[in-house]
Amino acid sequence: MTSHRYTCTFLIAVFILAGAILPADAAVRLPSVFGDHMVIQQGKPVPVWGWADPGEPVTVSFHGVQKDTRAAADGRWEVELPPVAAGGPFDMIINGKHSPITLSDVLVGEVWVCSGQSNMQWTVERSNNAEQEIASAFHPRIRLFSVERTVADTPQDDCNGSWEVCCPGTIPGFSAVGYFFGRELHASLDVPVGLIQTAWGGTPAESWTTLPTLECFAPIINKWTKLLAEYPHAKAVHDEKMKAWEKEAAAAEKEGKPKPRRPWGPMGFDHPHRPASLYNAMIAPLVPYAIQGAIWYQGESNAGRAYQYRELFPAMIEDWRAAWNQGDFPFLFVQLANFLERKPEPGESAWAELREAQLMTLDLRNTGMAVIIDIGEAKDIHPRNKQDVGKRLALIALNRTYGRHVAFSGPLYHAMRIRDGKIILLFKHANGGLVAKNGERLRGFAIAGLDREFVWADAVIQGDKVVVWSDKVPEPVAVRYAWADNPECNLYNGAGLPASPFRTDTWPGLTACKR
């Protein structure tokens, strides 16, 4: 591993020496998302912006094009470069009244934002086959940008971060899902790929949404208004607990015993769960950097409010699209994996309801969902198999964004009809036909009558349909599939992609009252 890191460091040093060093007296300033080794989105207008002295003339030169402007009264300036085809490396030169800034080793290709909570933040070095994946991560045309985790009360104009060349020395701490997604695109498209990681474990969707959009979600705002009003008292209590903990920890260390668990801090002004706090600090600084789209892995922290997520998640997506002002860019997301203990009988599930909310978000234009109900881990909310997650997201992008003829979705429930005491289910995306994995009998189906009492059901595949029944329910009205925290289920299509969990009923579930 050490030799890989030295090699990577040497490569990066060579790239840096090829470009100019930013002079100390330069008045022109750029946001951190512009820098050596960056990737510019191909085929789209490219906004370039920064700050200078008010009224200062600024010139941006790139790929034979020169754009002139002047800094406004607040010092901000912006130009828009015309679309460029994939390629590079190039230099971008920004001239002000002082010495020019030269950004070196700039590539043009595909740029994707990788965001969400801990499963997006989860690193390559903590995923399956980590040693092998890191050792083989020599991809000089894949570039990585990590936004430093922080919070803000108002939208910020910059963040901490820098572009790095993908190699064994830089990939271990980067998003595994982001990397495996980008690696698939790079291999299939043969163009540079830029990945911008902006993720924070354990955070809810409202943290990544603007306050104006959240004004429509009164329960979220009211909860935080109450918490902030109580914050001074909560902080005082926490400070006392911390003093006690420090004494206990010191005593435990002296006696060679494990330290007691550190007490949680109060949810206050600087907490990453605060509405809009992460949008302000970790999304706003990236806008309007030209991107192709975004991938998103989040939902665990909203599972207790799944019905609310039906509206909150699409609102967040539209929020980002409005901010970037680059149209309805592709927004691809991961449906929650199977997790927790397997239940012996059919029942209600908050995680199933959250997956349903994610499934419903496909009604929003230019969205896509990677189903991973088959690769979770009962005892770990962070499945180590991030390779298949990235690959399934990439299949969606390759088909929907780049027009490649590849299967990108498992079976999705489409319609049902009742006939002779059985329910017949129809599906979309039955590519290559419906199959039960490993040739076994279908599992994971439950059926109910008007009493809404679900029992396990028999199910068989007939072409692109599934027929479901139970001798215990002579007059069925509803079917559910994989409707559990950690379901036993095995419906796939011929392309090897799993069916999404679903239900045909609309009966209120566990989280219906928690909007």
Tab-separated table of N, CA, C and O in Angstrom, residues 169-224:
chain	number	residue	atom	x	y	z
A	169	GLY	N	-3.536	6.207	-3.634
A	169	GLY	CA	-3.289	7.087	-2.509
A	169	GLY	C	-4.424	8.009	-2.165
A	169	GLY	O	-4.497	8.533	-1.048
A	170	THR	N	-5.367	8.222	-3.112
A	170	THR	CA	-6.465	9.171	-2.880
A	170	THR	C	-7.817	8.500	-2.729
A	170	THR	O	-8.745	9.103	-2.181
A	171	ILE	N	-7.948	7.252	-3.190
A	171	ILE	CA	-9.275	6.629	-3.217
A	171	ILE	C	-9.719	6.015	-1.897
A	171	ILE	O	-10.940	5.882	-1.662
A	172	PRO	N	-8.836	5.615	-0.961
A	172	PRO	CA	-9.323	4.895	0.231
A	172	PRO	C	-10.416	5.613	1.006
A	172	PRO	O	-11.371	4.988	1.458
A	173	GLY	N	-10.317	6.937	1.178
A	173	GLY	CA	-11.291	7.668	1.980
A	173	GLY	C	-12.418	8.281	1.193
A	173	GLY	O	-13.222	9.033	1.755
A	174	PHE	N	-12.515	7.954	-0.098
A	174	PHE	CA	-13.578	8.526	-0.929
A	174	PHE	C	-14.808	7.635	-0.912
A	174	PHE	O	-14.751	6.446	-0.591
A	175	SER	N	-15.965	8.226	-1.255
A	175	SER	CA	-17.232	7.498	-1.306
A	175	SER	C	-17.114	6.253	-2.178
A	175	SER	O	-16.778	6.338	-3.365
A	176	ALA	N	-17.412	5.089	-1.611
A	176	ALA	CA	-17.347	3.843	-2.368
A	176	ALA	C	-18.416	3.809	-3.456
A	176	ALA	O	-18.140	3.446	-4.598
A	177	VAL	N	-19.646	4.186	-3.107
A	177	VAL	CA	-20.711	4.189	-4.104
A	177	VAL	C	-20.366	5.156	-5.230
A	177	VAL	O	-20.522	4.840	-6.417
A	178	GLY	N	-19.878	6.344	-4.874
A	178	GLY	CA	-19.498	7.312	-5.890
A	178	GLY	C	-18.400	6.785	-6.788
A	178	GLY	O	-18.480	6.892	-8.024
A	179	TYR	N	-17.374	6.193	-6.196
A	179	TYR	CA	-16.254	5.691	-6.992
A	179	TYR	C	-16.680	4.558	-7.909
A	179	TYR	O	-16.350	4.548	-9.105
A	180	PHE	N	-17.412	3.567	-7.388
A	180	PHE	CA	-17.794	2.436	-8.227
A	180	PHE	C	-18.763	2.867	-9.330
A	180	PHE	O	-18.743	2.312	-10.430
A	181	PHE	N	-19.595	3.856	-9.054
A	181	PHE	CA	-20.459	4.439	-10.082
A	181	PHE	C	-19.600	5.099	-11.152
A	181	PHE	O	-19.764	4.843	-12.358
A	182	GLY	N	-18.692	5.966	-10.729
A	182	GLY	CA	-17.864	6.684	-11.686
A	182	GLY	C	-16.963	5.767	-12.482
A	182	GLY	O	-16.717	5.999	-13.680
A	183	ARG	N	-16.458	4.723	-11.851
A	183	ARG	CA	-15.592	3.767	-12.556
A	183	ARG	C	-16.349	3.067	-13.677
A	183	ARG	O	-15.810	2.860	-14.784
A	184	GLU	N	-17.603	2.697	-13.424
A	184	GLU	CA	-18.420	2.063	-14.467
A	184	GLU	C	-18.656	3.017	-15.635
A	184	GLU	O	-18.563	2.620	-16.805
A	185	LEU	N	-18.970	4.276	-15.335
A	185	LEU	CA	-19.184	5.252	-16.407
A	185	LEU	C	-17.912	5.452	-17.214
A	185	LEU	O	-17.935	5.514	-18.453
A	186	HIS	N	-16.791	5.581	-16.518
A	186	HIS	CA	-15.515	5.810	-17.186
A	186	HIS	C	-15.177	4.665	-18.132
A	186	HIS	O	-14.742	4.883	-19.273
A	187	ALA	N	-15.397	3.438	-17.677
A	187	ALA	CA	-15.095	2.277	-18.499
A	187	ALA	C	-16.016	2.182	-19.710
A	187	ALA	O	-15.593	1.791	-20.803
A	188	SER	N	-17.281	2.530	-19.538
A	188	SER	CA	-18.262	2.396	-20.617
A	188	SER	C	-18.206	3.550	-21.612
A	188	SER	O	-18.381	3.350	-22.819
A	189	LEU	N	-17.982	4.773	-21.125
A	189	LEU	CA	-18.030	5.954	-21.979
A	189	LEU	C	-16.664	6.364	-22.505
A	189	LEU	O	-16.577	7.106	-23.495
A	190	ASP	N	-15.601	5.935	-21.834
A	190	ASP	CA	-14.226	6.286	-22.206
A	190	ASP	C	-14.031	7.804	-22.264
A	190	ASP	O	-13.454	8.335	-23.204
A	191	VAL	N	-14.540	8.496	-21.249
A	191	VAL	CA	-14.329	9.928	-21.105
A	191	VAL	C	-13.929	10.210	-19.662
A	191	VAL	O	-14.177	9.391	-18.770
A	192	PRO	N	-13.310	11.361	-19.395
A	192	PRO	CA	-13.015	11.709	-18.013
A	192	PRO	C	-14.291	11.794	-17.176
A	192	PRO	O	-15.365	12.133	-17.686
A	193	VAL	N	-14.164	11.494	-15.900
A	193	VAL	CA	-15.300	11.546	-14.980
A	193	VAL	C	-14.872	12.312	-13.723
A	193	VAL	O	-13.837	12.017	-13.125
A	194	GLY	N	-15.670	13.301	-13.341
A	194	GLY	CA	-15.455	14.047	-12.115
A	194	GLY	C	-16.534	13.713	-11.103
A	194	GLY	O	-17.727	13.747	-11.429
A	195	LEU	N	-16.145	13.357	-9.888
A	195	LEU	CA	-17.074	12.972	-8.835
A	195	LEU	C	-16.942	13.942	-7.666
A	195	LEU	O	-15.847	14.115	-7.119
A	196	ILE	N	-18.053	14.571	-7.309
A	196	ILE	CA	-18.066	15.525	-6.202
A	196	ILE	C	-18.808	14.890	-5.040
A	196	ILE	O	-20.031	14.721	-5.079
A	197	GLN	N	-18.077	14.498	-4.005
A	197	GLN	CA	-18.685	13.877	-2.831
A	197	GLN	C	-19.082	14.949	-1.823
A	197	GLN	O	-18.260	15.724	-1.361
A	198	THR	N	-20.375	14.980	-1.487
A	198	THR	CA	-20.861	15.875	-0.444
A	198	THR	C	-21.907	15.107	0.355
A	198	THR	O	-23.089	15.079	-0.011
A	199	ALA	N	-21.471	14.456	1.414
A	199	ALA	CA	-22.333	13.545	2.177
A	199	ALA	C	-21.995	13.638	3.654
A	199	ALA	O	-20.871	13.964	4.032
A	200	TRP	N	-22.986	13.290	4.483
A	200	TRP	CA	-22.784	13.327	5.936
A	200	TRP	C	-23.657	12.247	6.566
A	200	TRP	O	-24.883	12.244	6.431
A	201	GLY	N	-23.032	11.326	7.287
A	201	GLY	CA	-23.744	10.212	7.886
A	201	GLY	C	-24.814	10.629	8.876
A	201	GLY	O	-24.651	11.590	9.626
A	202	GLY	N	-25.908	9.885	8.878
A	202	GLY	CA	-26.965	10.071	9.859
A	202	GLY	C	-27.825	11.298	9.668
A	202	GLY	O	-28.552	11.687	10.592
A	203	THR	N	-27.804	11.912	8.498
A	203	THR	CA	-28.535	13.165	8.305
A	203	THR	C	-29.836	12.961	7.538
A	203	THR	O	-29.910	12.136	6.631
A	204	PRO	N	-30.887	13.719	7.876
A	204	PRO	CA	-32.178	13.607	7.194
A	204	PRO	C	-32.230	14.483	5.942
A	204	PRO	O	-31.411	15.394	5.760
A	205	ALA	N	-33.207	14.224	5.098
A	205	ALA	CA	-33.323	14.949	3.830
A	205	ALA	C	-33.543	16.438	4.035
A	205	ALA	O	-33.101	17.256	3.222
A	206	GLU	N	-34.215	16.816	5.127
A	206	GLU	CA	-34.486	18.243	5.329
A	206	GLU	C	-33.212	19.041	5.559
A	206	GLU	O	-33.175	20.251	5.301
A	207	SER	N	-32.143	18.397	6.017
A	207	SER	CA	-30.873	19.108	6.171
A	207	SER	C	-30.292	19.519	4.821
A	207	SER	O	-29.509	20.465	4.742
A	208	TRP	N	-30.700	18.806	3.772
A	208	TRP	CA	-30.157	19.030	2.431
A	208	TRP	C	-31.104	19.843	1.551
A	208	TRP	O	-30.932	19.898	0.332
A	209	THR	N	-32.101	20.464	2.159
A	209	THR	CA	-33.145	21.193	1.432
A	209	THR	C	-33.161	22.648	1.889
A	209	THR	O	-32.870	22.938	3.048
A	210	THR	N	-33.511	23.566	0.996
A	210	THR	CA	-33.500	24.985	1.356
A	210	THR	C	-34.668	25.321	2.284
A	210	THR	O	-35.728	24.686	2.239
A	211	LEU	N	-34.482	26.353	3.083
A	211	LEU	CA	-35.550	26.787	3.986
A	211	LEU	C	-36.807	27.225	3.247
A	211	LEU	O	-37.916	26.905	3.686
A	212	PRO	N	-36.704	27.985	2.142
A	212	PRO	CA	-37.940	28.351	1.431
A	212	PRO	C	-38.767	27.140	1.020
A	212	PRO	O	-40.001	27.172	1.110
A	213	THR	N	-38.122	26.079	0.579
A	213	THR	CA	-38.860	24.868	0.214
A	213	THR	C	-39.453	24.197	1.439
A	213	THR	O	-40.578	23.683	1.408
A	214	LEU	N	-38.722	24.212	2.547
A	214	LEU	CA	-39.196	23.556	3.767
A	214	LEU	C	-40.352	24.296	4.436
A	214	LEU	O	-40.982	23.750	5.344
A	215	GLU	N	-40.625	25.517	4.018
A	215	GLU	CA	-41.754	26.246	4.606
A	215	GLU	C	-43.076	25.528	4.392
A	215	GLU	O	-44.044	25.747	5.126
A	216	CYS	N	-43.113	24.640	3.398
A	216	CYS	CA	-44.327	23.852	3.145
A	216	CYS	C	-44.437	22.653	4.093
A	216	CYS	O	-45.452	21.964	4.089
A	217	PHE	N	-43.404	22.408	4.887
A	217	PHE	CA	-43.386	21.257	5.796
A	217	PHE	C	-43.388	21.769	7.229
A	217	PHE	O	-42.358	21.784	7.913
A	218	ALA	N	-44.562	22.178	7.675
A	218	ALA	CA	-44.701	22.806	8.993
A	218	ALA	C	-44.185	21.936	10.138
A	218	ALA	O	-43.535	22.459	11.052
A	219	PRO	N	-44.436	20.608	10.151
A	219	PRO	CA	-43.933	19.815	11.279
A	219	PRO	C	-42.419	19.891	11.439
A	219	PRO	O	-41.913	19.891	12.558
A	220	ILE	N	-41.698	19.940	10.331
A	220	ILE	CA	-40.236	20.018	10.401
A	220	ILE	C	-39.808	21.352	11.004
A	220	ILE	O	-38.975	21.411	11.921
A	221	ILE	N	-40.379	22.435	10.489
A	221	ILE	CA	-40.008	23.768	10.968
A	221	ILE	C	-40.422	23.951	12.431
A	221	ILE	O	-39.660	24.483	13.248
A	222	ASN	N	-41.635	23.501	12.777
A	222	ASN	CA	-42.112	23.659	14.154
A	222	ASN	C	-41.250	22.887	15.146
A	222	ASN	O	-40.956	23.371	16.249
A	223	LYS	N	-40.824	21.701	14.761
A	223	LYS	CA	-39.968	20.901	15.636
A	223	LYS	C	-38.674	21.646	15.933
A	223	LYS	O	-38.234	21.726	17.093
A	224	TRP	N	-38.074	22.230	14.903
A	224	TRP	CA	-36.795	22.896	15.103
A	224	TRP	C	-36.930	24.237	15.798
A	224	TRP	O	-36.053	24.649	16.554
